[in-house]
């Protein structure tokens, strides 16, 4: 995807600090925006970088970032946290890494590489032998470690040295060592993990010996003009770990060595992993005091961290000398063009990260390639980058029915390709389920999905009709070339439930043809049964005690439970699974469970709903089969949703009968209710094929 010469990125900016240059040792950075290092799962199973990993980084360079930090890369086989961590120690990685640095440089950006030895932390299950200063497991793990001997210590230093030589040969502008939220070097620096009584433990200076030896080895094995930095954990956020004062002491000691050119701030550990890559429940700016403290102490350039996505906040932090550079990882995953848009006065076009962690962290924690809910191209730039979109040679008239995320995404991409697009939404506002989901506690940012798409389609000239419900004949009267049905889904409650009075049953044709089934639990039609759609729309539930049935495992149940508890209800959540909210990404699940402990929510796993009667619900123990009654005022069942697909089937039949050449498609929940990440990818794929 590289281009012969760097494209111009110019224009006036309201962010003068963000877009001022900065020299770090011998490297001139064109601006202060840094694409932070992270495992992206794009290398192959032998730790070799791939064309996909090159394209992933090139996309962010093209998007305007000043500095990209490629990583983490492993320094030796025993330090690979996944077999898909790039094997920097292996000379075979140099060739593809050179392609990466060339591609990044072709767009005017600089690129460093981050080196790490995984130490006592691993993503593999079961892990290989884990190296550590002292034989003891990471508290979040059941796997103990190998206490390193003198030979191991020497090999660890040699691994950093060999990796630095390879990175220099591959054309990187700098190297960053990780003494951060995972890895061997932080565990040696940590009083909790390092209980040694030899030259590598027992005192602060001894605990810092191995980190400094590795820093020195890297410095000795790369050209003088290359920058050397430290990603540093300033606060472990555990009951047993170190806090800010000790993190600052580590930084001071490293700076005094004279070997370090910059610091990249960080926090958290595997035992507090929700602070490593914090979800939306952790507010923007939460870590500012850590950045400020290091900057106040250090004379070196400091990269700020901590879910910074708002350009105004970033500019303010630089203007107030809280940091010298602004680190962004997930924001530049969600929108690689963020810097370019800001510089060109298009801040209103930035696609904001929603900090859901569903596409990025959830994927790579399972050693899968990185993805993004907001950006279908993330990790798949060679297939879906918006730079690859081409104008349609034969523009067509496209009618989209449904203004949820799927319909909006089809409309956006189709319009970008030059098609004439009209979108019809029966509600008075766009957004569908996303609008409801954003009303759950800690989910306000979820609405950014729709905010971006709605602004995009209006900017692209899509004809948008809200409060407009169309039938099959009305659609055909528009004489379109393509019809895309994106009418979403509804809770799968009986047709006799009051839902049908406000949201008429839209799965009747599918059930008549044996293509779908209805709910089979007795009593779900009763007035005491409420759907999540009703709850989140603001319907007042009777009484105090609510039973919520979680047979989905994601936020529709977990977030609605929190929504009800915040409204003053006592909520009992049951599931037949072993864990409530079992499908949530790890950081979100951990913080959800922390909040549950402080709320009026009772969790009952291994429990199913057998029947509902007025004022009570019959529960069954999923292990023993024992039944019991629970007195409740309301029941909120959360299972699978049924597609609103009647309009699709009516159109399908009419077009089949008439032999019409109109192309008919269905997308998103109208085909099958799923999470927004898969829906947006499907919509993108469909629109690029129109």
XYZ file of C-alpha atoms in Angstrom:
690
model
C 0.000 0.000 0.000
C 3.036 2.285 0.127
C 3.286 5.275 -2.153
C 6.330 6.619 -4.008
C 6.404 9.954 -2.193
C 4.806 11.098 1.047
C 1.404 12.730 0.524
C 1.190 16.297 1.714
C -0.526 16.808 5.051
C -1.078 20.476 5.408
C -3.550 23.062 6.512
C -4.193 25.424 9.359
C -4.764 23.844 12.719
C -6.385 24.754 15.993
C -3.918 22.390 17.676
C -0.553 24.167 17.403
C 1.142 22.147 20.143
C -0.005 18.811 18.751
C 1.395 19.658 15.356
C 4.722 21.151 16.352
C 7.863 19.090 15.633
C 10.075 17.599 18.323
C 13.564 16.127 18.193
C 14.251 12.984 20.227
C 18.000 12.350 20.099
C 18.734 12.182 16.347
C 15.122 11.750 15.264
C 12.951 14.664 14.113
C 9.272 13.919 14.761
C 6.864 15.851 12.553
C 4.247 16.157 15.306
C 3.504 15.083 18.869
C 1.065 12.216 18.150
C 2.427 8.759 18.940
C 0.866 5.464 17.896
C 1.478 3.490 21.060
C 3.010 -0.005 20.974
C 0.765 -3.032 21.391
C 0.479 -6.659 20.389
C -1.585 -6.791 17.192
C -1.602 -10.520 16.464
C -0.672 -9.930 12.817
C 2.641 -11.808 12.778
C 2.652 -15.461 11.778
C 2.883 -18.344 14.254
C 6.682 -18.310 13.996
C 6.926 -14.663 15.069
C 7.650 -13.346 11.608
C 6.068 -10.013 10.607
C 3.685 -10.173 7.652
C 2.308 -8.006 4.883
C -0.735 -7.452 7.110
C 1.388 -6.090 9.960
C 3.196 -3.788 7.541
C -0.083 -2.493 6.096
C -1.468 -1.964 9.613
C 1.397 0.349 10.547
C 1.584 2.036 7.164
C -2.084 3.012 7.477
C -1.336 4.979 10.666
C 1.690 6.645 9.067
C -0.444 7.672 6.094
C -3.033 8.939 8.575
C -0.549 11.467 9.915
C 0.926 10.165 13.175
C 4.346 11.631 13.928
C 5.775 8.519 15.568
C 4.758 4.879 15.480
C 6.102 2.450 18.076
C 6.006 -1.071 16.651
C 5.597 -3.715 19.304
C 5.829 -5.411 21.567
C 8.585 -7.525 20.022
C 10.145 -10.462 21.812
C 13.858 -10.552 22.605
C 14.197 -14.354 22.812
C 12.130 -17.486 22.351
C 11.617 -17.920 26.102
C 10.300 -14.362 26.291
C 7.623 -14.632 23.589
C 4.268 -14.035 25.264
C 2.657 -15.520 22.179
C 4.192 -17.338 19.233
C 2.742 -14.433 17.210
C 4.864 -11.839 19.004
C 7.435 -10.628 16.496
C 10.732 -12.455 17.046
C 13.064 -9.462 17.027
C 16.062 -11.613 18.043
C 15.674 -13.699 14.867
C 17.495 -12.303 11.815
C 14.732 -13.696 9.613
C 12.457 -10.886 10.865
C 14.685 -8.172 9.421
C 13.521 -8.382 5.796
C 9.808 -7.826 6.475
C 10.551 -5.303 9.212
C 12.557 -3.357 6.630
C 9.484 -3.318 4.399
C 7.547 -1.885 7.328
C 10.019 0.885 8.105
C 10.280 1.792 4.421
C 6.496 1.999 4.140
C 6.196 4.167 7.256
C 9.031 6.452 6.192
C 7.444 6.896 2.761
C 4.629 8.794 4.472
C 6.918 11.070 6.471
C 6.491 9.388 9.853
C 9.145 7.994 12.191
C 9.059 4.492 13.617
C 10.551 2.965 16.753
C 10.283 -0.651 17.906
C 9.476 -1.808 21.408
C 11.394 -4.750 22.915
C 10.088 -6.938 25.702
C 10.835 -10.228 27.411
C 7.518 -11.611 28.662
C 8.972 -12.956 31.899
C 6.276 -14.363 34.175
C 3.436 -13.290 31.873
C 2.099 -15.100 28.824
C -0.977 -15.268 26.611
C -0.373 -18.917 25.795
C -2.431 -21.606 27.527
C -0.646 -23.570 28.812
C 2.390 -21.305 28.709
C 5.963 -22.404 28.109
C 8.459 -22.045 30.939
C 8.112 -18.569 32.415
C 11.257 -16.721 33.501
C 11.273 -14.549 36.618
C 13.616 -13.184 39.281
C 12.031 -15.429 41.915
C 10.019 -18.623 41.561
C 6.480 -17.445 42.139
C 3.471 -17.050 39.869
C 1.936 -13.796 38.790
C -0.975 -13.592 41.280
C -3.491 -13.617 38.421
C -1.996 -16.872 37.090
C -1.885 -20.475 38.287
C 1.440 -21.076 36.518
C 4.634 -20.758 38.527
C 7.951 -19.553 37.153
C 11.557 -20.550 36.682
C 13.934 -18.565 38.901
C 16.649 -17.308 36.576
C 20.256 -18.344 37.120
C 23.425 -16.582 35.928
C 23.272 -18.191 32.480
C 19.653 -17.102 32.053
C 20.525 -13.546 33.041
C 23.352 -13.433 30.496
C 21.116 -14.853 27.770
C 18.418 -12.274 28.555
C 20.869 -9.410 28.057
C 22.183 -10.991 24.853
C 18.619 -11.270 23.561
C 18.105 -7.530 23.928
C 21.452 -6.853 22.240
C 20.772 -9.124 19.254
C 17.286 -7.670 18.857
C 18.659 -4.111 18.836
C 21.134 -5.012 16.075
C 18.367 -6.523 13.981
C 16.112 -3.512 14.473
C 18.891 -1.142 13.439
C 19.460 -3.233 10.309
C 15.731 -3.115 9.602
C 15.752 0.690 9.515
C 13.972 1.608 12.747
C 14.630 5.107 14.069
C 14.660 4.092 17.708
C 14.132 1.330 20.254
C 11.914 1.315 23.319
C 12.404 -1.138 26.205
C 9.354 -2.239 28.132
C 9.573 -1.904 31.903
C 5.841 -1.633 31.928
C 2.639 -3.527 32.547
C 4.009 -6.932 31.588
C 7.427 -8.461 31.188
C 10.641 -9.497 32.825
C 12.246 -6.097 33.405
C 9.386 -4.709 35.492
C 9.307 -7.870 37.593
C 13.017 -7.420 38.369
C 12.383 -3.803 39.356
C 9.376 -4.733 41.504
C 9.921 -5.411 45.228
C 6.970 -7.818 45.198
C 8.209 -10.036 42.371
C 11.950 -9.765 43.028
C 12.845 -11.488 46.328
C 16.414 -12.357 45.334
C 19.328 -11.854 47.730
C 22.127 -11.817 45.151
C 23.504 -9.005 43.000
C 20.156 -8.798 41.173
C 17.921 -8.296 44.202
C 17.743 -7.284 47.845
C 18.193 -3.532 47.312
C 16.741 -1.011 44.912
C 20.028 -0.689 43.033
C 20.307 -4.473 42.706
C 16.724 -4.806 41.498
C 17.515 -2.274 38.781
C 20.702 -4.062 37.713
C 19.191 -6.287 34.998
C 17.013 -3.535 33.492
C 20.057 -1.247 33.245
C 22.228 -4.009 31.774
C 19.599 -4.539 29.060
C 19.353 -0.804 28.404
C 23.132 -0.590 28.072
C 23.229 -3.609 25.750
C 20.644 -2.023 23.465
C 22.481 1.302 23.428
C 25.740 -0.421 22.520
C 24.209 -2.310 19.611
C 22.583 0.456 17.610
C 23.820 3.609 15.890
C 24.274 6.721 17.981
C 21.531 8.657 16.178
C 18.860 6.099 17.083
C 16.677 7.038 20.054
C 16.344 4.815 23.109
C 13.258 5.054 25.289
C 11.584 3.310 28.211
C 7.917 2.367 28.483
C 7.610 2.642 32.227
C 4.944 1.419 34.623
C 4.468 4.249 37.100
C 1.811 2.535 39.253
C 0.932 -1.166 39.389
C -2.587 -0.625 40.810
C -2.527 -3.790 42.904
C -2.771 -4.279 46.682
C 0.718 -5.779 46.676
C 2.473 -3.739 43.987
C 4.312 -0.473 43.930
C 2.705 2.956 43.588
C 3.644 6.245 41.942
C 6.467 7.189 44.274
C 8.334 3.987 43.477
C 7.572 4.269 39.750
C 9.112 7.750 39.774
C 12.146 6.395 41.575
C 12.628 3.815 38.804
C 12.431 6.580 36.193
C 14.886 8.763 38.081
C 17.387 5.909 38.299
C 17.107 5.154 34.583
C 17.478 8.803 33.620
C 20.569 9.157 35.798
C 22.273 6.465 33.717
C 22.498 8.879 30.800
C 21.410 6.105 28.421
C 17.740 7.024 28.052
C 16.339 9.556 25.583
C 12.622 9.585 26.485
C 9.959 8.008 28.708
C 6.645 6.536 27.610
C 4.217 6.433 30.543
C 2.229 3.345 31.493
C 0.432 1.718 34.436
C -1.145 -1.526 35.587
C -0.110 -5.179 35.496
C -1.611 -8.547 34.607
C -3.116 -8.566 38.100
C -4.801 -5.230 37.354
C -5.154 -5.694 33.619
C -8.231 -3.457 33.462
C -5.830 -0.570 34.170
C -3.389 -1.603 31.418
C -5.923 -1.039 28.647
C -8.822 0.562 30.489
C -12.365 0.246 29.159
C -14.905 3.058 28.980
C -15.651 2.742 32.705
C -12.274 4.437 33.316
C -12.644 8.086 32.408
C -10.519 9.950 29.910
C -7.822 11.808 31.799
C -7.807 9.402 34.750
C -4.038 8.899 34.446
C -3.126 12.558 33.963
C -1.615 12.852 37.477
C 0.872 10.101 36.586
C 1.919 11.834 33.372
C 2.197 15.159 35.195
C 4.307 13.699 37.983
C 6.867 12.152 35.647
C 7.060 15.270 33.496
C 7.587 17.448 36.561
C 10.509 15.247 37.587
C 12.175 14.459 34.267
C 14.177 16.564 31.833
C 13.525 14.004 29.069
C 10.612 14.038 26.619
C 7.589 12.266 28.115
C 4.840 10.479 26.186
C 1.473 10.742 27.946
C -0.842 7.728 28.067
C -4.256 6.748 29.338
C -7.206 6.565 26.952
C -6.550 9.974 25.448
C -8.743 10.405 22.392
C -10.031 13.958 22.549
C -7.790 16.359 20.614
C -8.753 19.272 22.830
C -7.605 17.390 25.912
C -4.382 16.381 24.175
C -3.645 19.972 23.129
C -4.388 21.207 26.657
C -2.004 18.653 28.180
C 0.824 19.769 25.901
C 0.102 23.454 26.432
C 0.223 22.915 30.213
C 3.531 21.037 29.963
C 1.980 17.838 31.346
C 3.811 15.883 28.639
C 5.792 16.385 25.444
C 4.007 13.848 23.273
C 0.546 12.286 23.285
C 0.232 8.535 23.048
C -2.778 7.096 21.265
C -3.287 3.419 20.556
C -6.992 2.614 20.335
C -7.931 6.011 18.909
C -5.589 5.486 15.965
C -6.863 1.936 15.580
C -10.416 3.290 15.346
C -9.430 6.121 13.004
C -5.921 6.007 11.532
C -6.641 9.383 9.895
C -7.159 11.196 13.196
C -3.987 13.352 12.883
C -4.626 14.182 9.225
C -8.232 15.183 9.933
C -7.215 17.370 12.877
C -4.504 19.109 10.891
C -6.808 19.727 7.945
C -9.551 21.264 10.096
C -11.788 18.189 9.931
C -12.002 17.377 13.625
C -15.736 16.815 13.242
C -14.969 13.878 10.928
C -12.865 11.939 13.425
C -14.207 8.469 14.253
C -13.809 8.197 18.023
C -12.688 5.116 19.911
C -15.458 3.906 22.228
C -13.091 1.989 24.566
C -15.208 -1.153 24.373
C -12.107 -3.386 23.994
C -14.256 -5.864 22.060
C -12.352 -5.728 18.792
C -8.795 -4.919 19.857
C -7.949 -6.327 23.283
C -10.504 -9.146 23.188
C -9.054 -10.421 19.927
C -5.354 -10.235 20.738
C -5.843 -11.671 24.232
C -6.966 -14.793 22.384
C -3.930 -14.511 20.072
C -6.181 -13.528 17.168
C -5.507 -10.670 14.715
C -6.484 -7.240 15.974
C -9.883 -5.847 15.008
C -11.974 -2.755 15.848
C -15.705 -2.260 16.360
C -15.590 1.205 14.807
C -13.143 0.441 12.005
C -13.802 -2.736 9.964
C -10.426 -2.324 8.232
C -8.328 -2.593 11.408
C -5.875 -5.441 10.929
C -7.375 -6.027 7.486
C -6.081 -2.940 5.705
C -5.095 -4.911 2.589
C -8.754 -5.853 2.141
C -10.863 -3.065 3.585
C -8.873 0.143 3.998
C -10.954 3.159 3.056
C -7.987 4.161 0.880
C -8.921 1.225 -1.365
C -12.461 2.452 -2.017
C -12.986 3.280 -5.687
C -15.770 5.190 -7.361
C -18.336 2.932 -8.945
C -18.020 2.863 -12.723
C -21.815 2.677 -12.995
C -23.393 4.601 -10.081
C -26.668 3.085 -8.969
C -29.706 4.141 -7.029
C -29.553 2.496 -3.596
C -32.416 2.461 -1.097
C -31.529 1.505 2.464
C -34.391 0.713 4.840
C -33.283 1.032 8.448
C -31.120 3.647 10.148
C -29.280 1.545 12.689
C -25.528 0.918 12.463
C -25.812 -1.603 9.611
C -27.969 0.610 7.414
C -25.878 3.682 8.153
C -22.641 1.877 7.319
C -23.999 0.617 3.994
C -25.195 4.137 3.195
C -21.822 5.686 4.121
C -19.664 3.340 2.044
C -22.084 3.268 -0.898
C -22.148 7.065 -0.955
C -18.351 7.216 -0.799
C -18.333 5.081 -3.917
C -20.589 7.516 -5.731
C -23.911 5.709 -5.566
C -27.118 7.713 -5.082
C -28.332 6.658 -1.657
C -31.640 7.186 0.124
C -32.129 5.947 3.679
C -35.483 5.459 5.417
C -35.865 5.062 9.180
C -39.250 4.552 10.838
C -38.170 6.172 14.129
C -37.666 9.894 14.470
C -33.972 9.376 15.187
C -31.201 7.227 13.769
C -29.170 4.704 15.715
C -31.303 1.652 16.470
C -30.029 -0.535 19.293
C -26.887 1.557 19.698
C -28.954 4.472 21.003
C -30.582 2.225 23.607
C -27.316 0.568 24.591
C -25.651 3.927 25.190
C -28.155 4.578 28.001
C -26.621 1.864 30.134
C -24.201 3.039 32.858
C -20.643 3.560 31.557
C -21.830 3.177 27.963
C -22.351 6.770 26.909
C -19.446 6.548 24.464
C -21.131 3.664 22.639
C -23.278 6.316 20.960
C -20.146 7.506 19.116
C -20.744 4.659 16.645
C -23.911 6.336 15.437
C -22.685 9.911 15.858
C -19.884 9.245 13.388
C -22.044 7.368 10.882
C -24.893 9.869 10.966
C -22.519 12.799 10.431
C -20.816 10.902 7.597
C -23.969 10.067 5.644
C -25.293 13.605 5.916
C -21.932 15.035 4.847
C -21.867 12.654 1.874
C -25.265 13.780 0.653
C -27.296 10.696 1.530
C -31.008 11.502 1.429
C -32.148 10.643 4.972
C -35.831 10.233 5.849
C -36.650 9.717 9.532
C -40.110 8.993 10.882
C -40.756 7.221 7.562
C -41.963 3.632 7.584
C -42.108 2.154 4.102
C -43.835 -0.965 2.820
C -42.810 -3.253 -0.029
C -44.870 -1.448 -2.647
C -43.574 1.928 -1.492
C -39.995 0.759 -1.873
C -40.623 -0.504 -5.394
C -42.325 2.753 -6.343
C -38.951 4.457 -5.810
C -37.582 2.398 -8.733
C -34.203 1.681 -7.115
C -31.435 -0.445 -8.552
C -30.566 -1.861 -5.139
C -32.596 -2.291 -1.956
C -30.818 -3.039 1.307
C -33.002 -4.124 4.219
C -31.439 -3.155 7.541
C -34.538 -3.185 9.719
C -32.822 -4.606 12.781
C -34.258 -6.947 15.388
C -36.634 -7.041 18.328
C -36.704 -8.988 21.609
C -37.993 -12.512 20.982
C -41.132 -12.281 23.124
C -44.522 -13.864 22.357
C -46.642 -12.042 19.769
C -49.321 -11.615 22.466
C -46.905 -9.555 24.598
C -47.687 -5.837 24.713
C -44.503 -5.215 22.704
C -46.530 -5.927 19.573
C -48.712 -2.875 20.170
C -45.758 -0.492 19.852
C -43.322 -2.651 17.878
C -45.466 -4.962 15.704
C -44.256 -8.522 15.287
C -41.807 -8.468 12.398
C -40.904 -12.154 12.200
C -44.265 -13.611 11.278
C -43.391 -14.669 7.730
C -40.198 -16.406 8.853
C -42.085 -18.364 11.531
C -44.821 -19.342 9.077
C -42.164 -20.835 6.819
C -40.309 -22.617 9.604
C -37.379 -20.212 9.321
C -37.560 -19.018 12.932
C -39.102 -20.074 16.234
C -40.712 -18.159 19.047
C -40.041 -18.310 22.805
C -41.106 -21.475 24.603
C -41.036 -20.425 28.286
C -44.582 -20.207 29.720
C -45.628 -16.808 30.985
C -43.447 -14.543 28.873
C -46.563 -12.861 27.507
C -47.611 -11.606 30.964
C -47.711 -7.861 31.812
C -44.960 -8.328 34.426
C -42.493 -9.311 31.674
C -40.495 -6.449 30.139
C -38.037 -6.369 27.272
C -34.670 -4.653 27.506
C -35.862 -2.298 24.779
C -38.706 -1.161 27.038
C -36.459 -0.857 30.078
C -33.789 1.204 28.327
C -36.427 3.344 26.617
C -37.517 4.463 30.083
C -40.615 2.393 30.875
C -41.190 2.388 34.642
C -41.161 -1.113 36.115
C -43.529 -1.954 38.984
C -42.281 -2.672 42.488
C -38.727 -3.161 43.610
C -37.585 -6.713 42.860
C -36.596 -7.555 39.286
C -35.438 -10.860 37.836
C -33.138 -10.497 34.826
C -32.423 -13.637 32.814
C -29.036 -13.603 31.068
C -28.935 -16.172 28.291
C -26.864 -13.918 26.050
C -23.782 -13.176 28.147
C -23.079 -9.678 26.882
C -23.979 -6.075 27.716
C -27.659 -6.315 26.830
C -28.104 -8.241 30.073
C -25.219 -6.972 32.216
C -25.713 -3.311 31.347
C -29.468 -3.497 31.790
C -28.959 -5.005 35.246
C -26.813 -1.995 36.151
C -29.368 0.349 34.598
C -32.117 -1.143 36.792
C -29.967 -1.097 39.920
C -29.136 2.561 39.302
C -32.883 3.232 39.144
C -33.305 1.767 42.641
C -34.362 -1.791 41.882
C -33.073 -4.901 43.617
C -31.947 -7.068 40.722
C -31.373 -10.806 40.634
C -29.519 -12.007 37.539
C -29.699 -15.694 36.621
C -27.971 -17.630 33.877
C -27.625 -21.309 33.059
C -23.951 -20.641 32.351
C -21.157 -20.832 34.907
C -20.691 -17.043 34.920
C -22.946 -14.033 34.549
C -21.985 -11.858 31.546
C -19.708 -14.649 30.356
C -19.161 -13.179 26.879
C -17.808 -9.831 28.057
C -14.227 -8.925 27.238
C -11.965 -9.443 30.254
C -11.380 -5.853 31.420
C -15.082 -5.075 31.144
C -16.079 -8.266 32.967
C -13.619 -7.578 35.780
C -14.881 -4.039 36.316
C -18.529 -5.138 35.986
C -17.976 -7.660 38.772
C -16.284 -4.994 40.911
C -19.312 -2.739 40.499
C -21.790 -5.553 41.184
C -20.216 -6.035 44.597
C -21.181 -2.469 45.509
C -24.707 -2.528 44.052
C -28.121 -4.073 44.606
C -27.407 -6.873 42.142
C -27.427 -10.558 43.109
C -25.819 -13.048 40.735
C -27.061 -16.637 40.422
C -25.170 -18.686 37.837
C -26.196 -22.274 36.927
C -29.816 -21.157 37.184
C -32.487 -21.093 34.507
C -36.002 -19.708 34.111
C -38.691 -22.403 33.852
C -41.882 -20.280 33.935
C -43.333 -16.891 34.888
C -46.495 -16.291 36.882
C -47.870 -12.998 38.260
C -45.612 -11.972 41.132
C -43.194 -14.879 40.898
C -40.840 -16.844 38.661
C -40.031 -20.548 38.645
C -36.289 -21.128 38.605
C -34.385 -24.359 38.044
C -30.900 -25.317 39.187
C -29.049 -26.167 35.965
C -26.871 -28.707 37.815
C -29.298 -30.538 40.101
C -32.581 -29.841 38.314
C -34.138 -28.623 41.575
C -36.918 -26.055 41.127
C -37.719 -23.074 43.341
C -39.976 -20.029 43.219
C -38.610 -16.487 43.433
C -40.941 -13.641 44.389
C -40.428 -10.764 41.937
C -42.314 -7.738 40.671
C -40.965 -7.858 37.117
C -39.052 -10.202 34.813
C -36.647 -9.052 32.078
C -35.592 -11.957 29.820
C -32.492 -11.486 27.676
C -31.942 -14.200 25.097
C -31.550 -14.072 21.344
C -33.423 -11.482 19.316
C -35.550 -12.127 16.254
C -34.901 -10.367 12.969
C -37.356 -7.774 11.711
C -37.430 -9.423 8.314
C -41.055 -9.342 7.113
C -40.326 -6.484 4.696
C -37.410 -8.444 3.238
C -39.552 -11.529 2.580
C -42.398 -9.469 1.072
C -39.981 -7.754 -1.279
C -38.279 -11.043 -2.055
C -41.601 -12.591 -3.109
C -42.669 -9.571 -5.173
C -39.360 -9.391 -7.024
C -39.365 -13.129 -7.670
C -42.890 -13.007 -9.063
C -42.243 -10.005 -11.280
C -38.792 -11.016 -12.496
C -37.542 -7.554 -11.554
C -33.776 -6.923 -11.901
C -33.696 -4.987 -8.610
C -30.945 -6.325 -6.357
C -32.264 -7.125 -2.873
C -29.982 -7.543 0.160
C -30.435 -7.761 3.912
C -27.768 -6.813 6.402
C -27.126 -6.639 10.139
C -29.722 -7.789 12.623
C -32.288 -8.061 9.843
C -30.314 -11.137 8.772
C -29.270 -12.324 12.241
C -28.896 -10.331 15.460
C -25.219 -9.955 16.366
C -22.745 -7.605 17.982
C -22.084 -4.297 16.256
C -18.512 -5.236 15.297
C -19.586 -8.027 12.943
C -22.541 -6.016 11.702
C -20.367 -3.072 10.618
C -17.860 -5.338 8.874
C -20.658 -7.104 7.007
C -22.164 -3.765 5.988
C -18.785 -2.500 4.771
C -18.234 -5.660 2.728
C -21.691 -5.448 1.204
C -21.415 -1.788 0.252
C -18.032 -2.231 -1.411
C -19.555 -4.927 -3.621
C -22.528 -2.858 -4.826
